[in-house]
Amino acid sequence: MSEVDKWYRDYWARYHERIKLNVSLRAPCVSSSQDDELNEIQKIIFARAKNASRILDFGAGDNRVKRKFLAAGFKGSYETLDVSDTEKHTYSSLSEVTGKFDAIFCLEVIEHMSLNDYVDLMDEFGKLLNPGGFLVIGTPNALCVVPMWSLDTGHIQQYPLADLAADLVVRGFEVEAFRVWHGPWPKGIGKRLRLFINRGLCYILGVDYAHGIVVIGTKKVTLEDGGRPV
């Protein structure tokens, strides 16, 4: 078996969903500045997860998002997982995690793993997430004019927006998507004009100026979960 065989087990189901999403999926562009407070995309995520009783942040890194959530008033249990020991984390391996979560964050992680590892990870997330819970996936934008290969030696896999969203749909999620501009929106006439020209050129060339994408999937409640048909 190859290193991508698991990805192709649902290929045709994902293919048909991708065709529909290429037409219907809307992904507004929001900013992701490195402020101490919640930035634009983090505010969107916080609004959906602020009432969660339990969050798992997979690949939490320096715990920046956790600190911002707690500072913004999050009252639930915010649990983190990361292989790095630079910061203190709740878990160092997914095998240590037990119970269910109302929200799972996986931000800037999947681009560092193979497709098969991605499939295994998503399978585990599906088991850990409560019905009606949120799964938030953030990764570089495969359509960005600045290739992700130029930013990090550890990047090994791209995920086109519609394909990633289609994978969540096939897995039983309702999805919404955002494109992410890294940094604050430019201020001043010169910088704003430069961004305007950048956007125009990207449109003409069929590429994107947004550096990243975020897909938020809401796990559907099924009859087996005690809910209504979906």
Tab-separated table of C-alpha atoms in Angstrom:
chain	number	residue	atom	x	y	z
A	1	MET	CA	0.000	0.000	0.000
A	2	SER	CA	1.167	3.542	-0.716
A	3	GLU	CA	1.524	6.470	1.671
A	4	VAL	CA	-1.650	8.022	0.235
A	5	ASP	CA	-3.982	5.025	-0.093
A	6	LYS	CA	-6.179	6.048	2.870
A	7	TRP	CA	-6.839	9.433	1.283
A	8	TYR	CA	-8.312	7.762	-1.803
A	9	ARG	CA	-10.754	5.484	0.021
A	10	ASP	CA	-13.443	8.224	-0.200
A	11	TYR	CA	-12.109	9.838	-3.347
A	12	TRP	CA	-15.276	9.795	-5.452
A	13	ALA	CA	-17.572	10.950	-2.670
A	14	ARG	CA	-15.161	13.796	-1.977
A	15	TYR	CA	-14.802	14.507	-5.707
A	16	HIS	CA	-18.545	15.076	-6.137
A	17	GLU	CA	-18.729	17.259	-3.029
A	18	ARG	CA	-15.733	19.243	-4.247
A	19	ILE	CA	-17.473	20.022	-7.540
A	20	LYS	CA	-20.459	21.437	-5.650
A	21	LEU	CA	-18.317	23.363	-3.196
A	22	ASN	CA	-16.233	24.930	-5.964
A	23	VAL	CA	-19.457	26.651	-6.996
A	24	SER	CA	-21.204	27.264	-3.681
A	25	LEU	CA	-18.513	27.694	-1.019
A	26	ARG	CA	-17.930	31.275	0.027
A	27	ALA	CA	-14.736	32.077	1.907
A	28	PRO	CA	-14.388	35.731	2.952
A	29	CYS	CA	-10.885	36.968	3.717
A	30	VAL	CA	-10.114	37.930	7.319
A	31	SER	CA	-6.915	38.984	9.057
A	32	SER	CA	-4.694	37.096	11.484
A	33	SER	CA	-2.408	39.591	13.179
A	34	GLN	CA	-0.029	38.677	16.009
A	35	ASP	CA	-1.714	40.819	18.648
A	36	ASP	CA	-2.061	39.974	22.329
A	37	GLU	CA	-5.839	40.022	21.957
A	38	LEU	CA	-7.979	37.871	19.694
A	39	ASN	CA	-7.434	38.732	16.046
A	40	GLU	CA	-10.134	38.674	13.378
A	41	ILE	CA	-10.153	34.946	12.612
A	42	GLN	CA	-9.729	34.064	16.288
A	43	LYS	CA	-12.772	36.172	17.153
A	44	ILE	CA	-14.776	34.135	14.647
A	45	ILE	CA	-13.573	30.889	16.220
A	46	PHE	CA	-14.168	32.213	19.745
A	47	ALA	CA	-17.751	33.180	18.898
A	48	ARG	CA	-18.496	29.579	17.939
A	49	ALA	CA	-16.625	27.875	20.759
A	50	LYS	CA	-16.968	30.264	23.700
A	51	ASN	CA	-19.683	28.169	25.336
A	52	ALA	CA	-17.868	24.845	24.909
A	53	SER	CA	-17.347	22.940	28.118
A	54	ARG	CA	-14.203	21.276	26.802
A	55	ILE	CA	-11.760	22.261	24.015
A	56	LEU	CA	-8.822	20.290	22.642
A	57	ASP	CA	-6.129	22.351	20.925
A	58	PHE	CA	-4.114	19.849	18.878
A	59	GLY	CA	-0.693	21.247	18.056
A	60	ALA	CA	-1.070	24.111	20.513
A	61	GLY	CA	2.558	25.213	20.146
A	62	ASP	CA	3.304	28.161	22.407
A	63	ASN	CA	-0.257	28.157	23.857
A	64	ARG	CA	-0.939	31.550	22.308
A	65	VAL	CA	-4.532	30.763	21.362
A	66	LYS	CA	-5.224	29.306	24.808
A	67	ARG	CA	-3.965	32.448	26.540
A	68	LYS	CA	-6.121	34.631	24.308
A	69	PHE	CA	-9.223	32.508	24.884
A	70	LEU	CA	-8.777	32.582	28.655
A	71	ALA	CA	-8.145	36.331	28.590
A	72	ALA	CA	-11.320	36.782	26.508
A	73	GLY	CA	-13.354	35.016	29.202
A	74	PHE	CA	-13.496	31.367	28.172
A	75	LYS	CA	-14.715	29.421	31.219
A	76	GLY	CA	-14.516	25.827	30.024
A	77	SER	CA	-11.662	23.341	30.086
A	78	TYR	CA	-9.032	24.285	27.480
A	79	GLU	CA	-6.746	21.267	26.995
A	80	THR	CA	-3.653	21.354	24.807
A	81	LEU	CA	-1.595	18.752	22.967
A	82	ASP	CA	1.840	19.226	21.462
A	83	VAL	CA	4.974	17.108	21.019
A	84	SER	CA	7.160	20.057	22.039
A	85	ASP	CA	8.136	20.412	25.687
A	86	THR	CA	8.943	24.119	25.377
A	87	GLU	CA	5.546	24.935	26.882
A	88	LYS	CA	3.479	22.971	29.367
A	89	HIS	CA	0.724	20.959	27.679
A	90	THR	CA	-2.037	18.695	28.874
A	91	TYR	CA	-1.009	15.897	26.504
A	92	SER	CA	1.989	14.951	24.406
A	93	SER	CA	0.215	12.209	22.423
A	94	LEU	CA	-3.302	11.618	21.133
A	95	SER	CA	-3.254	8.197	22.804
A	96	GLU	CA	-3.371	9.986	26.169
A	97	VAL	CA	-6.621	11.804	25.362
A	98	THR	CA	-9.887	10.435	26.761
A	99	GLY	CA	-13.469	11.599	26.742
A	100	LYS	CA	-15.336	13.857	24.360
A	101	PHE	CA	-14.874	17.481	23.353
A	102	ASP	CA	-17.219	20.224	22.218
A	103	ALA	CA	-14.526	21.802	20.051
A	104	ILE	CA	-11.232	20.674	18.551
A	105	PHE	CA	-8.692	23.092	17.075
A	106	CYS	CA	-6.019	21.940	14.632
A	107	LEU	CA	-4.301	25.106	13.476
A	108	GLU	CA	-1.270	25.061	11.180
A	109	VAL	CA	-0.622	21.343	11.715
A	110	ILE	CA	-1.888	19.202	8.838
A	111	GLU	CA	0.550	20.716	6.330
A	112	HIS	CA	3.321	19.016	8.318
A	113	MET	CA	1.975	15.471	7.846
A	114	SER	CA	1.352	12.940	5.093
A	115	LEU	CA	-2.104	12.361	3.645
A	116	ASN	CA	-2.398	9.006	5.394
A	117	ASP	CA	-1.473	10.596	8.727
A	118	TYR	CA	-4.053	13.296	8.055
A	119	VAL	CA	-6.753	10.671	7.468
A	120	ASP	CA	-5.842	8.854	10.692
A	121	LEU	CA	-5.926	12.144	12.596
A	122	MET	CA	-9.326	13.104	11.226
A	123	ASP	CA	-10.679	9.651	12.089
A	124	GLU	CA	-9.559	10.199	15.689
A	125	PHE	CA	-11.045	13.691	15.794
A	126	GLY	CA	-14.366	12.237	14.658
A	127	LYS	CA	-14.336	9.876	17.643
A	128	LEU	CA	-13.373	12.593	20.130
A	129	LEU	CA	-15.850	15.266	19.011
A	130	ASN	CA	-19.343	15.470	20.465
A	131	PRO	CA	-22.297	15.620	18.042
A	132	GLY	CA	-22.919	19.277	17.325
A	133	GLY	CA	-19.314	20.100	18.200
A	134	PHE	CA	-16.871	22.170	16.145
A	135	LEU	CA	-13.711	21.098	14.350
A	136	VAL	CA	-11.489	23.996	13.260
A	137	ILE	CA	-8.769	23.277	10.693
A	138	GLY	CA	-6.265	25.950	9.681
A	139	THR	CA	-3.576	25.455	7.050
A	140	PRO	CA	-1.693	27.403	4.338
A	141	ASN	CA	-3.690	28.394	1.279
A	142	ALA	CA	-2.665	26.175	-1.640
A	143	LEU	CA	-3.739	28.931	-4.048
A	144	CYS	CA	-1.627	31.653	-2.423
A	145	VAL	CA	0.825	33.411	-4.725
A	146	VAL	CA	3.473	32.915	-2.002
A	147	PRO	CA	4.044	29.125	-1.918
A	148	MET	CA	3.971	27.464	1.494
A	149	TRP	CA	7.259	25.723	0.622
A	150	SER	CA	9.019	29.083	0.941
A	151	LEU	CA	7.918	29.565	4.543
A	152	ASP	CA	8.781	26.397	6.485
A	153	THR	CA	11.044	23.433	5.777
A	154	GLY	CA	8.603	21.185	7.642
A	155	HIS	CA	5.742	21.806	5.202
A	156	ILE	CA	5.061	18.673	3.168
A	157	GLN	CA	1.389	18.666	2.073
A	158	GLN	CA	-0.998	21.214	0.595
A	159	TYR	CA	-4.795	21.158	1.005
A	160	PRO	CA	-6.871	23.062	-1.564
A	161	LEU	CA	-9.786	24.787	0.152
A	162	ALA	CA	-12.650	23.021	-1.629
A	163	ASP	CA	-10.970	19.621	-1.258
A	164	LEU	CA	-10.443	20.080	2.483
A	165	ALA	CA	-14.013	21.303	2.933
A	166	ALA	CA	-15.315	18.374	0.875
A	167	ASP	CA	-13.471	15.939	3.116
A	168	LEU	CA	-15.271	17.370	6.144
A	169	VAL	CA	-18.622	17.171	4.358
A	170	VAL	CA	-18.046	13.498	3.517
A	171	ARG	CA	-17.213	12.935	7.179
A	172	GLY	CA	-20.569	14.322	8.268
A	173	PHE	CA	-19.831	17.982	8.927
A	174	GLU	CA	-21.531	21.176	7.894
A	175	VAL	CA	-18.793	23.567	6.813
A	176	GLU	CA	-17.980	27.241	6.593
A	177	ALA	CA	-14.685	28.584	5.317
A	178	PHE	CA	-12.445	31.620	5.552
A	179	ARG	CA	-9.341	32.818	3.759
A	180	VAL	CA	-6.742	34.343	6.037
A	181	TRP	CA	-4.433	37.308	5.497
A	182	HIS	CA	-1.425	36.991	7.804
A	183	GLY	CA	-0.923	40.266	9.597
A	184	PRO	CA	-3.064	43.350	10.206
A	185	TRP	CA	-4.837	45.006	7.320
A	186	PRO	CA	-2.559	47.686	5.800
A	187	LYS	CA	-2.987	51.261	6.977
A	188	GLY	CA	-2.035	54.317	5.008
A	189	ILE	CA	-2.718	55.126	1.372
A	190	GLY	CA	0.510	53.583	0.014
A	191	LYS	CA	0.139	50.225	1.744
A	192	ARG	CA	-3.574	49.986	1.002
A	193	LEU	CA	-2.929	50.797	-2.653
A	194	ARG	CA	-0.276	48.087	-2.785
A	195	LEU	CA	-2.744	45.533	-1.373
A	196	PHE	CA	-5.378	46.678	-3.874
A	197	ILE	CA	-2.951	46.149	-6.765
A	198	ASN	CA	-1.876	42.815	-5.277
A	199	ARG	CA	-5.474	41.635	-5.159
A	200	GLY	CA	-6.092	42.735	-8.737
A	201	LEU	CA	-3.007	40.971	-10.085
A	202	CYS	CA	-3.869	37.798	-8.176
A	203	TYR	CA	-7.366	37.847	-9.649
A	204	ILE	CA	-5.987	38.190	-13.178
A	205	LEU	CA	-3.459	35.378	-12.628
A	206	GLY	CA	-5.962	33.053	-10.968
A	207	VAL	CA	-4.096	32.908	-7.655
A	208	ASP	CA	-4.845	34.293	-4.194
A	209	TYR	CA	-3.269	36.934	-1.970
A	210	ALA	CA	-4.600	35.269	1.225
A	211	HIS	CA	-1.893	33.254	2.951
A	212	GLY	CA	-4.045	30.713	4.787
A	213	ILE	CA	-7.429	29.045	5.017
A	214	VAL	CA	-9.600	28.043	7.949
A	215	VAL	CA	-12.428	25.533	7.652
A	216	ILE	CA	-14.898	25.200	10.518
A	217	GLY	CA	-16.905	21.997	10.535
A	218	THR	CA	-19.955	21.397	12.724
A	219	LYS	CA	-20.495	17.705	13.395
A	220	LYS	CA	-24.045	16.796	12.438
A	221	VAL	CA	-26.340	15.243	15.027
A	222	THR	CA	-27.681	11.925	13.725
A	223	LEU	CA	-30.485	9.603	14.822
A	224	GLU	CA	-27.874	7.440	16.537
A	225	ASP	CA	-26.940	10.470	18.616
A	226	GLY	CA	-30.546	10.983	19.651
A	227	GLY	CA	-31.186	13.839	17.271
A	228	ARG	CA	-33.335	14.449	14.217
A	229	PRO	CA	-32.478	13.067	10.787
A	230	VAL	CA	-29.902	15.121	8.866
